[in-house]
Every structure is written in structure tokens, then in C-alpha cells.
Coordinates of C-alpha atoms in Angstrom, one line a residue:
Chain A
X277 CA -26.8 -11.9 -27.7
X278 CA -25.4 -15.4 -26.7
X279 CA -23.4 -15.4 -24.3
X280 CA -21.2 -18.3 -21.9
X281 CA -21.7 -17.9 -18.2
X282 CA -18.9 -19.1 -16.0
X283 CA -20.4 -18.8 -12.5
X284 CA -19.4 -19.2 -8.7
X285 CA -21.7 -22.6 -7.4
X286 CA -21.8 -23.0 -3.7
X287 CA -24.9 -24.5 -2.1
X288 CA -24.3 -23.3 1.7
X289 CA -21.3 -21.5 3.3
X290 CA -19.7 -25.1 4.7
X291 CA -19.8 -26.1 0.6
X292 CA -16.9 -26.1 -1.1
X293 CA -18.1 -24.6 -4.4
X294 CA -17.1 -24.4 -8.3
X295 CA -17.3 -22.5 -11.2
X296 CA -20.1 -24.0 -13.2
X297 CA -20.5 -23.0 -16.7
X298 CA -24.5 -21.6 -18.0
X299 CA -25.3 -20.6 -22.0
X300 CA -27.8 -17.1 -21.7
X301 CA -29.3 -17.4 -24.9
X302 CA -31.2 -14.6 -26.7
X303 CA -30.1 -11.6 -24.1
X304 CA -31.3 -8.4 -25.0
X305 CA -27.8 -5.6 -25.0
X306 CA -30.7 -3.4 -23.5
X307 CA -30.6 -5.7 -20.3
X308 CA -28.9 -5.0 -17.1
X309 CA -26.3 -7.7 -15.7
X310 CA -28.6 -8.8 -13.1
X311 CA -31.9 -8.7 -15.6
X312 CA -29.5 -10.8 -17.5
X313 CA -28.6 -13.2 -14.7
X314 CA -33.1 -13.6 -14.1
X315 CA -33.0 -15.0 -17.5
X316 CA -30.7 -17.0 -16.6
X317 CA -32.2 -18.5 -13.8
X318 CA -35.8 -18.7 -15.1
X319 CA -34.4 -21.7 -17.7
X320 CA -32.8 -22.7 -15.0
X321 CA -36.3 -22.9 -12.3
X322 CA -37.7 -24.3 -16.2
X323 CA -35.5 -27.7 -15.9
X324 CA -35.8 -28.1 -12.5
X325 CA -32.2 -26.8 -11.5
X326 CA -31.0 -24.0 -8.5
X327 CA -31.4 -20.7 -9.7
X328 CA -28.3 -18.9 -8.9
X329 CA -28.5 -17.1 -5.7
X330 CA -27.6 -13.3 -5.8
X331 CA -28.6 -10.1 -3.9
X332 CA -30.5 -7.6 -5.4
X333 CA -32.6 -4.5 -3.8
X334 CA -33.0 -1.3 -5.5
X335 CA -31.5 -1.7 -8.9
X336 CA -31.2 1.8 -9.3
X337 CA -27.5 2.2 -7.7
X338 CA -28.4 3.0 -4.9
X339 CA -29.1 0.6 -2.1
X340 CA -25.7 -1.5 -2.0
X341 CA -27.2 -4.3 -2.1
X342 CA -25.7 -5.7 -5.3
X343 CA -22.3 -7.1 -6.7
X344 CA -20.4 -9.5 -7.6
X345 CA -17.0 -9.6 -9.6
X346 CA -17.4 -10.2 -13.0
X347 CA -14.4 -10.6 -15.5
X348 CA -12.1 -9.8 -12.9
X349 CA -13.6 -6.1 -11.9
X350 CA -15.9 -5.8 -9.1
X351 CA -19.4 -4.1 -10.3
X352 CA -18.1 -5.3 -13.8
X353 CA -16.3 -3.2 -16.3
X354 CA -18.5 -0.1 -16.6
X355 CA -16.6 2.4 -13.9
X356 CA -18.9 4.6 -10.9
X357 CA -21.6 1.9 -11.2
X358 CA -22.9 -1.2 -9.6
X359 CA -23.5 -4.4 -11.2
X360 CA -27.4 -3.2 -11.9
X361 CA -26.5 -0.3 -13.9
X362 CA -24.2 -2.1 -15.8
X363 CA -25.9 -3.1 -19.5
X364 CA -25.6 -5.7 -21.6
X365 CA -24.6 -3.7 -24.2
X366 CA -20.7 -3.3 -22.7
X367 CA -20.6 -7.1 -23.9
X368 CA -19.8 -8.5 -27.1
X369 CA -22.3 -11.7 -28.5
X370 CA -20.4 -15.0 -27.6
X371 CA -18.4 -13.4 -24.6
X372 CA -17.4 -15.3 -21.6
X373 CA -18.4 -14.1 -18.7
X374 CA -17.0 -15.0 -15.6
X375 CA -18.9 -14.2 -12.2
X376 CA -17.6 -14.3 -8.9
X377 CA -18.5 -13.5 -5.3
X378 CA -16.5 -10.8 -3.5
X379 CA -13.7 -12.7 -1.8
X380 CA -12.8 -11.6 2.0
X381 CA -12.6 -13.6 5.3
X382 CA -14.8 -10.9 6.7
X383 CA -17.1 -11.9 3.9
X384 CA -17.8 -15.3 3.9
X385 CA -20.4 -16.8 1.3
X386 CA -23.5 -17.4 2.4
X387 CA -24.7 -19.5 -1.0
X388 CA -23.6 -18.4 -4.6
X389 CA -22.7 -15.1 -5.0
X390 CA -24.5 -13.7 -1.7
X391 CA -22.2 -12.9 1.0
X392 CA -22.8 -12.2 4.4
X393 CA -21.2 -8.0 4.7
X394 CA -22.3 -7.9 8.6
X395 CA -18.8 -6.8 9.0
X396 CA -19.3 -3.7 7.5
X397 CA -22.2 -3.0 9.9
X398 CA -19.4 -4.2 12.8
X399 CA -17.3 -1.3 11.9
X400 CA -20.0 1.3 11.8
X401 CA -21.3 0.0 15.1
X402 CA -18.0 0.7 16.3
X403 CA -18.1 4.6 15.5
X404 CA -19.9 5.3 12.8
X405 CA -23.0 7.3 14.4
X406 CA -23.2 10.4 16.1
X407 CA -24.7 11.1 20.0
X408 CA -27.5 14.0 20.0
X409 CA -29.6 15.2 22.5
X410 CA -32.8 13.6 22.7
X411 CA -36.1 16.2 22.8
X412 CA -37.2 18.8 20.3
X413 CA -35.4 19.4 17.5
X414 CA -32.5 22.1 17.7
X415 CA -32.2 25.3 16.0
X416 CA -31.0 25.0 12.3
X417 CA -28.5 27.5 12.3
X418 CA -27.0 26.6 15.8
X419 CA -24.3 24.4 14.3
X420 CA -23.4 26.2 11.2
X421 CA -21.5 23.9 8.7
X422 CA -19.9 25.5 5.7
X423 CA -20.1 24.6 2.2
X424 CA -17.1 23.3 1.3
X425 CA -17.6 21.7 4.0
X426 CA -20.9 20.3 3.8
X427 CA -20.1 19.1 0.0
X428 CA -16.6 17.1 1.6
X429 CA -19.2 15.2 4.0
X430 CA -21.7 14.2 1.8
X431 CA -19.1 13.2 -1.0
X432 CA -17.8 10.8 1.5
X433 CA -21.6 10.1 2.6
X434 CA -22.2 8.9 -0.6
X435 CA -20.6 5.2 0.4
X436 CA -23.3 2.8 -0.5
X437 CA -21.4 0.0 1.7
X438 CA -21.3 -2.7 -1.5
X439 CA -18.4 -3.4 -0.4
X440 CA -16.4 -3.1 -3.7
X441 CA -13.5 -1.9 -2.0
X442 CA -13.1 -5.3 -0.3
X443 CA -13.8 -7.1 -2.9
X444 CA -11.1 -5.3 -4.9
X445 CA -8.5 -4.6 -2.7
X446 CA -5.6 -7.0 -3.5
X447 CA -5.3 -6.6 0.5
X448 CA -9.0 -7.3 1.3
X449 CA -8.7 -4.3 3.5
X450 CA -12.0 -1.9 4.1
X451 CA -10.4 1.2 4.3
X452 CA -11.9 2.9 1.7
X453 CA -15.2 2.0 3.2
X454 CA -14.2 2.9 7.1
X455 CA -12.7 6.3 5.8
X456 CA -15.8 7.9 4.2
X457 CA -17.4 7.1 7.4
X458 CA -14.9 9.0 9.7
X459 CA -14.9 11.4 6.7
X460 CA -18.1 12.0 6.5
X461 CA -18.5 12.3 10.2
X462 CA -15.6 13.8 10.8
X463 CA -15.6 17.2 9.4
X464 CA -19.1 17.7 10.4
X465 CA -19.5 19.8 13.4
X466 CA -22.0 17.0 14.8
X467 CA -18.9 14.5 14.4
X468 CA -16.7 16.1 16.3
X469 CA -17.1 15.3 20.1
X470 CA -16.5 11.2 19.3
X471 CA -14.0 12.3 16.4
X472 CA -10.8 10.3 17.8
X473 CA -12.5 7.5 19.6
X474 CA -14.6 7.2 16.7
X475 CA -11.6 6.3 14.4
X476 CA -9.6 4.4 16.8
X477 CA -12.8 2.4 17.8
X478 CA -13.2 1.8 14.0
X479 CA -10.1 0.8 13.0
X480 CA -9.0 -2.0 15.9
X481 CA -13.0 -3.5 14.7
X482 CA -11.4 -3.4 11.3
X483 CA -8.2 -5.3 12.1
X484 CA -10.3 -7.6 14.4
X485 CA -12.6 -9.1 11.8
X486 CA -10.2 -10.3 9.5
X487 CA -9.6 -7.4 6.9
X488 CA -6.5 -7.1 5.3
X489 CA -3.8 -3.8 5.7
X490 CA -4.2 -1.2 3.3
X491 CA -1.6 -0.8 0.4
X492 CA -2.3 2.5 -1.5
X493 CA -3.0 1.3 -4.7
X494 CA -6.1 2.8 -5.2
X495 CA -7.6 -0.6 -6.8
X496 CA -11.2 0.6 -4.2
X497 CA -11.2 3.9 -5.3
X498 CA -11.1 2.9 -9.0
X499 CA -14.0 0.3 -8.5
X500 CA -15.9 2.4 -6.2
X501 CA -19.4 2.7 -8.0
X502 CA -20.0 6.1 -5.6
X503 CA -16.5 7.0 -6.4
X504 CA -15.4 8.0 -3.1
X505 CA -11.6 9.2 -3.5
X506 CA -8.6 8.0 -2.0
X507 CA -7.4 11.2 0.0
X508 CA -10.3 10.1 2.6
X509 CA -7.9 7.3 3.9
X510 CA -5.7 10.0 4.0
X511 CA -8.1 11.7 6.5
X512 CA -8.2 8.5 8.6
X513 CA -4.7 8.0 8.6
X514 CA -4.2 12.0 10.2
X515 CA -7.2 11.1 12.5
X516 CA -5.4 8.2 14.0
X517 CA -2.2 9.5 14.5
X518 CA -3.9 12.5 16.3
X519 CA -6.3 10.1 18.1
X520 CA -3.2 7.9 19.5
X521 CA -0.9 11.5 20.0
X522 CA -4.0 12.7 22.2
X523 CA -4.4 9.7 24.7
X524 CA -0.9 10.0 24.8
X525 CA -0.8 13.3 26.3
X526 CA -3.7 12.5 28.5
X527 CA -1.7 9.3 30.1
X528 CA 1.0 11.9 30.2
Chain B
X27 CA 39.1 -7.8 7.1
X28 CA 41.7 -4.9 9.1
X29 CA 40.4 -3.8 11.8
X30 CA 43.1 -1.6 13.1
X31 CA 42.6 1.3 12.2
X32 CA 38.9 1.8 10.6
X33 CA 36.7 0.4 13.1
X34 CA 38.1 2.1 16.9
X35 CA 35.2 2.0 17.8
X36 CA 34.3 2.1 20.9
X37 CA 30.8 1.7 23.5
X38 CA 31.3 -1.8 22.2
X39 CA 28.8 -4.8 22.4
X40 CA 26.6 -3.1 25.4
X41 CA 25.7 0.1 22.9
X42 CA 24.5 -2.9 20.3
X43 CA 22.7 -4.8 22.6
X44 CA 21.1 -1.3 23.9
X45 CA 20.3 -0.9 20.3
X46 CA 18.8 -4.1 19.4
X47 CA 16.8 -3.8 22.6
X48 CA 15.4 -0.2 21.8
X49 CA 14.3 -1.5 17.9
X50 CA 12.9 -4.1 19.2
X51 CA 10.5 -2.4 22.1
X52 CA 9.8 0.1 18.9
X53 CA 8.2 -2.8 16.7
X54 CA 7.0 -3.9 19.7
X55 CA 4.9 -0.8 20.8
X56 CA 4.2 -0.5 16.8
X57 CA 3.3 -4.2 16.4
X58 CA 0.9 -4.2 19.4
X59 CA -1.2 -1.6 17.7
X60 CA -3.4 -1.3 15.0
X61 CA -2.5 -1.7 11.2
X62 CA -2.7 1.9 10.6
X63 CA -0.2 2.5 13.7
X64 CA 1.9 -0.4 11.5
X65 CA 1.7 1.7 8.5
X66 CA 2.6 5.1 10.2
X67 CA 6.0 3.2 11.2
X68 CA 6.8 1.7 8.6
X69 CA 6.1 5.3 6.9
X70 CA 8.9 7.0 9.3
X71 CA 11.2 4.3 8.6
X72 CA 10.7 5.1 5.1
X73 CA 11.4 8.3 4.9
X74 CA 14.7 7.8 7.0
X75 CA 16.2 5.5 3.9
X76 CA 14.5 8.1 1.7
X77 CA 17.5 10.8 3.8
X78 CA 19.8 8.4 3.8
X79 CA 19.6 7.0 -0.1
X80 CA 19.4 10.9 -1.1
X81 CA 22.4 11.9 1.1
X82 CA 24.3 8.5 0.1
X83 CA 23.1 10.0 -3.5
X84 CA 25.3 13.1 -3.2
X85 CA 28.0 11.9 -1.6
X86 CA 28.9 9.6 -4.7
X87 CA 28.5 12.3 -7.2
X88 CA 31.6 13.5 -5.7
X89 CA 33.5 10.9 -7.7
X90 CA 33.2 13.7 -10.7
X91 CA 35.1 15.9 -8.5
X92 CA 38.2 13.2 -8.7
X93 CA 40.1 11.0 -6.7
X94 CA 41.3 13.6 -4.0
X95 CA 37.5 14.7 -3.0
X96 CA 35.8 11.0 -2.9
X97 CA 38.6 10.1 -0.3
X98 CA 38.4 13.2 1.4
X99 CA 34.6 12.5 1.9
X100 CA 34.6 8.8 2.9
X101 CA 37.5 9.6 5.5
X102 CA 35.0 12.4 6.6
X103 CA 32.4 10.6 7.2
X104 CA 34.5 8.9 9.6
X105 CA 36.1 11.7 11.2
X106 CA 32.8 13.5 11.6
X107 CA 31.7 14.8 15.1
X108 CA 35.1 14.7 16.1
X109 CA 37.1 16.3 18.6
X110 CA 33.3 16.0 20.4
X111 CA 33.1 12.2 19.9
X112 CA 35.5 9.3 19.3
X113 CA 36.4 9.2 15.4
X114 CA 33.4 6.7 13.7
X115 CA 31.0 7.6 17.0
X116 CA 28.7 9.3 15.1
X117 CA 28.9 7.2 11.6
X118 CA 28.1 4.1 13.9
X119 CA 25.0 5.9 15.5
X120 CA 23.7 6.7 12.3
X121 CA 24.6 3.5 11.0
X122 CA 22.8 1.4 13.7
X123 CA 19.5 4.2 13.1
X124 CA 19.6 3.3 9.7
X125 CA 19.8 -0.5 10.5
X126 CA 16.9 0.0 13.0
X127 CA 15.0 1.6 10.4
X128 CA 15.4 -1.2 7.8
X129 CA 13.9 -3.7 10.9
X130 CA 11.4 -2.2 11.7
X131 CA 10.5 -1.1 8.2
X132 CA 10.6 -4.9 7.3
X133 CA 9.6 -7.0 10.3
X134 CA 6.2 -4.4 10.1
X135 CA 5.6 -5.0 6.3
X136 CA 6.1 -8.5 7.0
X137 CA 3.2 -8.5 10.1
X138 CA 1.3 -6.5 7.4
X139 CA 1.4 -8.5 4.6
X140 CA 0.6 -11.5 7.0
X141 CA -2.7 -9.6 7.7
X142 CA -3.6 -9.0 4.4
X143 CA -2.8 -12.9 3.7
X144 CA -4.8 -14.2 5.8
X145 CA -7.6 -11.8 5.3
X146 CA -8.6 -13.4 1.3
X147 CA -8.2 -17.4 2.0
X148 CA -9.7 -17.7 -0.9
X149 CA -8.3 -16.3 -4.1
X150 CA -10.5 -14.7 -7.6
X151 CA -10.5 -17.5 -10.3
X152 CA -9.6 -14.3 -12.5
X153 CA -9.0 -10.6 -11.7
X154 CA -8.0 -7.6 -14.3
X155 CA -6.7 -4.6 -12.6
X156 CA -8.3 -1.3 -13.1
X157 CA -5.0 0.5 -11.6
X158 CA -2.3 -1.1 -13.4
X159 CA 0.2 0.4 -11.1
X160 CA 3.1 -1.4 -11.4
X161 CA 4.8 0.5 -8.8
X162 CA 2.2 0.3 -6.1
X163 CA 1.6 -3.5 -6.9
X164 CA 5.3 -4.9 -6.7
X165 CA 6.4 -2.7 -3.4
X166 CA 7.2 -6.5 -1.5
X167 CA 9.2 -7.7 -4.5
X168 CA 10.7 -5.3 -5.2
X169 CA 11.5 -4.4 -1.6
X170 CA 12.8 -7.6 -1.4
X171 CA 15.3 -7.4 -4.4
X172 CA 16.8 -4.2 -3.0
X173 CA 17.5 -5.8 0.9
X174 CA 19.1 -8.6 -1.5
X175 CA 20.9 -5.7 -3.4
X176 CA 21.7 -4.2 -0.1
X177 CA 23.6 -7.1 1.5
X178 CA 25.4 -7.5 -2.2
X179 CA 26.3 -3.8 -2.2
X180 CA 28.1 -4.5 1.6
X181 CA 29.5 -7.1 0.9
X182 CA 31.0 -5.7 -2.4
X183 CA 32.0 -2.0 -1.6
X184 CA 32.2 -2.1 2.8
X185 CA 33.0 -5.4 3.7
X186 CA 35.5 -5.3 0.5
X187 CA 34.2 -8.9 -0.7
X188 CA 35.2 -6.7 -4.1
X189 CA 38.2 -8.1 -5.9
X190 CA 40.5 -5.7 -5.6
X191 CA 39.2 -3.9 -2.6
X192 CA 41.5 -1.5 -0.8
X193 CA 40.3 0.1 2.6
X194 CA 40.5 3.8 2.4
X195 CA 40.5 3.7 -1.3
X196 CA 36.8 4.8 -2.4
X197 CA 37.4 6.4 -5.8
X198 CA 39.9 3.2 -7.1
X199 CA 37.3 0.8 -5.2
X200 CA 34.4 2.8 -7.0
X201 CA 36.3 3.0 -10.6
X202 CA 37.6 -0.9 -10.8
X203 CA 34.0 -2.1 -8.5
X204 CA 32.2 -0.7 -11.8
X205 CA 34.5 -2.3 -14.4
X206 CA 33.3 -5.3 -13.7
X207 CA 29.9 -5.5 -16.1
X208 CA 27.6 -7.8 -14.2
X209 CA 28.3 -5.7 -10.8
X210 CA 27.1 -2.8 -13.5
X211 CA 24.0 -4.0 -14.6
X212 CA 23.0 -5.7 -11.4
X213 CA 23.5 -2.4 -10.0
X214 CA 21.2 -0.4 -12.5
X215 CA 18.8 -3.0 -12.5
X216 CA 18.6 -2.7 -8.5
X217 CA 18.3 1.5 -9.2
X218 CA 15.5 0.6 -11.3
X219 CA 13.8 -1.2 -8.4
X220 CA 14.9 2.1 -6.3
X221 CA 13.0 4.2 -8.3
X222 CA 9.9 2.5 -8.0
X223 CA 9.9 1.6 -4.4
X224 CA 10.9 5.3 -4.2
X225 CA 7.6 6.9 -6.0
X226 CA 5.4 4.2 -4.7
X227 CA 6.7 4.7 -1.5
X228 CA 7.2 8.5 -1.4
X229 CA 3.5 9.0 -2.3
X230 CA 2.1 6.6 0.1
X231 CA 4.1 8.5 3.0
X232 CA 2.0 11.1 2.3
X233 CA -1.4 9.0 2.4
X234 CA -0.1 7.0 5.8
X235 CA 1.0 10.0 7.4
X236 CA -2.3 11.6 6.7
X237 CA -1.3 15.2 5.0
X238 CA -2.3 14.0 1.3
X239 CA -5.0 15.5 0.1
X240 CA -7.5 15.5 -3.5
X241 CA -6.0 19.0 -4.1
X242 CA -2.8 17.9 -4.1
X243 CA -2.8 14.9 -5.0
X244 CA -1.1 15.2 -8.5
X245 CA 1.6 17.6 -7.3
X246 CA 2.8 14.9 -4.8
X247 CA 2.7 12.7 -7.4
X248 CA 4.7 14.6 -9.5
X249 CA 7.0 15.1 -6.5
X250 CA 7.7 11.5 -6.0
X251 CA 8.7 11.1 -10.0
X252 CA 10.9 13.9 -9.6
X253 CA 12.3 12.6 -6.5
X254 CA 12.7 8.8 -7.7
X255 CA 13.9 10.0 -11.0
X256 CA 16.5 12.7 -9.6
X257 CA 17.9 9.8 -6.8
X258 CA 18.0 6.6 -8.9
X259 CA 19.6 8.7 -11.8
X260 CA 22.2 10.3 -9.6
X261 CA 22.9 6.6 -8.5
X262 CA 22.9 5.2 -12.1
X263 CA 24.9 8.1 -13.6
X264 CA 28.3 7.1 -11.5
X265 CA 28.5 3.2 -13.3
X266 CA 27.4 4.4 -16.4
X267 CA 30.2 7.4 -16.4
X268 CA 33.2 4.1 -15.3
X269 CA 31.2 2.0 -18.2
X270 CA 32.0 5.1 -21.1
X271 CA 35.0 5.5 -19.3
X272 CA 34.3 9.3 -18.6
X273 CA 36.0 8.8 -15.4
X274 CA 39.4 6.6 -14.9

């Protein structure tokens, strides 16, 4: 496959940037998006040019680390994937591609397509963990957690923190992110004695670092490569109101 | 415009002011708080208008009923909570709620939609939607047109800007008001912008507010058709009926 590369330049995060068209010549459908993109920057290395900068870890789906918009979607067009499970093969020879960095004031661009997604790690620090006891280890069955229960968390545990949602949202808002943490945490009986501070904590770090104010179109959801649902920013939501209802009654 | 004998009303500029002054602290105490407390606001003051477009709904339908009811209703709606309170007490208390509600609802949206603004400075060279939601993408436009429609719709059938505009008179105001094709079609066009603001909006009440759920999900939607459908044709139905002349 040939294909035309239309990708985000920017040499440091004061840089202004451009879209800089490449050629990828001779790219194998089999190829994922970022095996692609090493191809790409191997010519490049060749005639003495900047490979294009982009994060990678895993490249199993897995890690987070990956992602980029490309044609408009963020992870790409292939649906409850990141951008190194996507294939070549969901192209067409002589496609334009275009490749862009996930856009958010929280996210500012650290040099291509890498952004810096500290922010995310803001908002967990802010409530995202859990206190335990220190010492030995207690006994399994002392906090018992039911199924439906257990499945609920660890569908909302699944978050890989791309940050797709951002990247997506028309609002830039990290909602769908922050509510499969207070999800996840939150029906667990191990969640429960930070519940409300956890989500008000969360959400005034949220507004804080710049992100934008959720809308309810679902755009995160859709693009989500874990495919976390949109009825856990419902969850939030009823946390919050509870949260502010009980300091309410305690000033009362 | 007369003021003799529709608007006795009395409490005066002091029940305003106290008004103004309570709507204000409640933005306030709403705007001071997180984006999520925004929301759940601008949620409540939702569903108010959703009452008061569904009631306002009904209460046209009665032009079917003829001349005699429509009159009876609109001179009601005056007289109601009387001998307790003064006549038009209570129609001016839910009249200034409602026009609280619409503040709030858009000087919150507004601090919103600032937030999300600033929060992408820089824009996607090129973006294709996976949710192509037209509903949940144009709720500030299309907001926007109805407040425009709303000040129209005043000005046309309350403040009698309306050509032949006779106080008291709602059935012959309604009848010649809806004779007069562009009013028509602006007005449909404007129920058309109802009806999505309502489903978009209906649904996402139940999102802010926190009691949507995965389970449910698709009934709720289903609900807010049904409800956007069933208010914005009950709306639509009266103009059409003057247009085919079905009533005179």
C-alpha cells in the first residue's frame, strides 16, 4: 500500500507546529498504525530528517500509552481499540491520512504527537486510591463483594487512561476518565470510607486543570478503546450531588 | 399597552428586586462551585421549562374546545389562587420562577461553555464524529434560537406586538396570530428546535442528576422521543389546524 501522510510537526512545546505531509511507501495492510508510522520514520532517520515523535509501550492495547487522532477519530477508525491494534488493512492504497495529537489545555504537546497526560495522574492523586491498613494481609472473605458487583468495578477498572475521551470530547472534558475511577472505587466496599470526598476532591482537580464541562454526547464513550459506558458519569454525577447534600447536613 | 385592568398587580418593584436578588445568590452559590454542581442547576432549571412548556402544551389544545373554553382558561390563569391572593399573585410568582429558571439555566450554560472554550485553544485540523447526534451537538444553537423565539412569541401573543391583538381575546388572537404564514412557519420551525433541545435535554437530566443507568438507558431514551414528540406536536398541531382552517 502507498499511502499520503499528513502529520502534526512541532519540534518542542513553545513551537508553533504544522501539518507536514510524508509518502509511506510499500506498507504491508498486515501492519499496525504505529508499525506503519516506524517505517515511516526509518526513511526518514535514512535522509537525515526527525523521525516523528510518538508514544508507544505495550502495543498490545493495554498500557495507554498510545494515541493520536487520525482522520478525525481518536485511536483511528477501528472502534474498542487503540491506535496499535488498529491495522493497515482498515485503509485503502493511496489514502490520506491525517494524524494529529490529542488536543486539550490539560494536554499540552510535548513534541509531535506526544503529549504530556500528567493531568490525568492530577486527578487520580486527588482521590483515586484507596487507604488500607498497613500489616499482614486481611482475611479474604472479610469484605465480601458481590458479583455483580465485582464485574461493575472492574468494567469501569478497565480505563487504560489514553485519554481518548479528552481527545474526543468536543468539550475537552475528562469525565469519562474521572468517572470509571470513582466507579470503580466506588461501589467497592474498599471505596467506600473516601467515597464523597473522593469525588468532590476529583472533580474541583478536574475543573482546576483546564478541562472542559461535560455535554452528554457520548463522543468518549464511542472512542473509548476499553469501552467504558456512559452511565458511569451518571454514577459521578449522583456521587456529587450526595457528596455536596452530605457536607451540607454536616454544616447544618 | 392597557394596564388597567390585567396587570393589578401588586408587591410591586420590591417583590422584583427580592426576586432578581434571590436568582442571582442562586447562580451565585451554583457558579461558585464545580462544573458538575453547574450542570445539576442547569438540569433543575431544565426540567422546570420542561413543566412549564408541557403545561403551556395543554393549555393551548383547548383552542379545539372553542372560543368560550380558551378564554375561560387564559382569564383563569389569572384569577387563579384567588380569593387567597390578589388576582395575577400567583401567575406573577410563577411567572418570575419561570424567568429565574431561564437565567440561571442560561447565564450557567454560558459559564459552561466558557470552560469548555477555553479548555481546547487549539482546534483538530479535521474531526469526523463517531456520535452523529445532532441533537446532543446543537443544544447552544439551538437553545439560542428558542430564547430568540421566546422574546418573538412575547412580543407577538403577551405584549400584543401582534397586529390585531385584543387583550383578553386568546382564541381570536390565537386564530388571526396563525393566519399570518411567516408567524406559522417560524413558529414550527422553532417547535422543531423544541423537540430536540427537549430529547437532548430530557435525557441528559437524567445523566446530570445521576439516576441514569446502562439498564435503562434505552427506555429513557425512548422516553425523551416520546416526550419531545408528544410536546412539540401538541404545539405544532394548533398552527397547523388555523393553516387547514379546521378551526375559525
Amino acid at each position: 500500500m502507498n499511502l499520503t501522510l499528513k502529520v502534526w510537526r512541532q519540534k518542542s512545546a513553545n513551537d508553533k507546529g504544522a501539518m507536514v505531509a510524508y509518502e509511506a511507501r510499500d506498507i504491508s495492510p498486515d501492519m499496525s498504525f504505529l508499525e506503519m508510522l516506524d517505517v515511516v520514520n526509518e526513511e526518514l532517520t535514512l535522509k537525515g530528517e526527525d523521525p516523528i515523535a510518538f508514544d508507544s509501550d505495550c502495543r498490545e492495547g493495554i498500557c495507554g500509552m498510545c494515541g493520536c487522532v487520525i482522520n478525525g477519530q481518536a485511536h483511528g477508525p477501528d472502534h474498542g481499540a487503540t491506535v496499535c491494534q488498529l491495522h493497515m488493512r482498515k485503509f485503502k492504497d493511496g489514502d490520506t491520512i491525517t494524524i494529529e495529537p490529542w488536543r486539550a489545555r490539560a494536554f499540552p504537546v510535548v513534541r509531535d504527537l506526544v503529549v504530556n497526560r500528567s493531568a490525568l495522574d492530577q486527578i487520580v492523586q486527588a482521590g483515586g486510591f484507596v487507604s488500607v491498613s498497613t500489616g499482614s494481609a486481611p482475611e479474604a472473605n472479610s469484605a465480601p463483594v458481590g458479583q455483580a458487583v465485582a464485574e461493575t468495578a472492574l468494567d469501569a477498572a478497565a480505563c487504560i487512561g489514553c485519554g481518548a475521551c479528552v481527545a474526543a470530547c468536543p468539550n475537552a472534558s475528562a469525565m469519562l476518565f474521572m468517572s470509571a475511577k470513582v466507579m470503580h472505587l466506588g461501589v467497592l466496599p474498599q471505596g467506600q470510607p473516601e467515597r464523597y470526598d473522593r469525588v468532590s476532591e476529583m472533580v474541583e482537580t478536574h475543573d482546576r486543570l483546564g478541562f472542559g464541562s461535560c455535554t452528554n454526547i457520548g463522543e468518549c464513550s464511542a472512542v473509548c478503546p476499553a469501552e467504558i459506558p456512559m452511565d458511569v458519569i451518571s454514577f459521578l454525577n449522583r456521587d456529587l450531588i450526595r457528596s455536596r447534600a452530605g457536607r451540607g447536613m454536616k454544616r447544618a | 399597552m392597557e394596564k388597567s385592568e390585567g396587570v393589578q398587580w401588586w408587591g410591586g418593584r420590591g417583590a422584583v428586586q427580592s426576586f432578581a436578588a434571590m436568582t442571582a445568590s442562586i447562580t451565585a452559590a451554583a457558579g461558585g462551585r464545580t462544573s458538575v454542581g453547574k450542570k445539576v442547576a442547569v438540569a433543575a432549571t431544565g426540567l422546570i421549562g420542561v413543566g412549564f412548556v408541557f403545561a403551556h402544551m395543554v393549555g393551548n389544545l383547548k383552542v379545539f374546545l372553542g372560543r368560550e373554553p380558551i378564554n375561560h382558561y387564559g382569564e383563569f390563569l389569572r384569577d387563579m389562587g384567588e380569593p387567597i391572593f390578589p388576582r395575577s399573585f400567583v401567575l406573577w410568582t410563577l411567572r418570575l420562577v419561570l424567568i429565574s429558571a431561564v437565567v440561571i439555566h442560561i447565564t450557567l450554560t454560558y459559564q459552561l461553555m466558557q470552560q469548555s472554550r477555553r479548555a481546547r485553544p487549539i482546534g483538530y485540523e479535521y474531526t469526523e464524529p463517531v456520535r452523529k447526534n445532532p441533537a446532543a451537538r446543537t443544544m447552544r444553537w439551538g437553545g439560542t434560537a428558542l430564547l430568540l423565539f421566546i422574546v418573538f412569541h412575547l412580543a407577538d401573543f403577551t405584549w400584543g406586538v401582534h397586529p390585531d391583538f385584543q387583550r383578553g381575546e386568546v382564541y381570536h388572537n390565537l386564530i388571526t396570530g396563525f393566519t399570518r404564514v411567516p408567524v406559522t412557519v417560524i413558529y414550527l420551525a422553532a417547535m422543531f428546535a423544541l423537540a430536540m433541545h427537549l430529547y437532548h435535554g430530557t435525557w441528559s437530566v437524567t445523566q446530570t442528576l445521576g439516576v441514569n443507568q446502562a439498564r435503562w438507558d434505552r427506555t429513557i431514551r425512548r422516553g425523551a422521543t416520546a416526550l419531545a414528540v408528544v410536546i412539540a406536536g401538541g404545539y405544532s398541531i394548533v398552527p397547523l389546524a388555523v393553516l387547514f382552517r379546521l378551526v375559525k
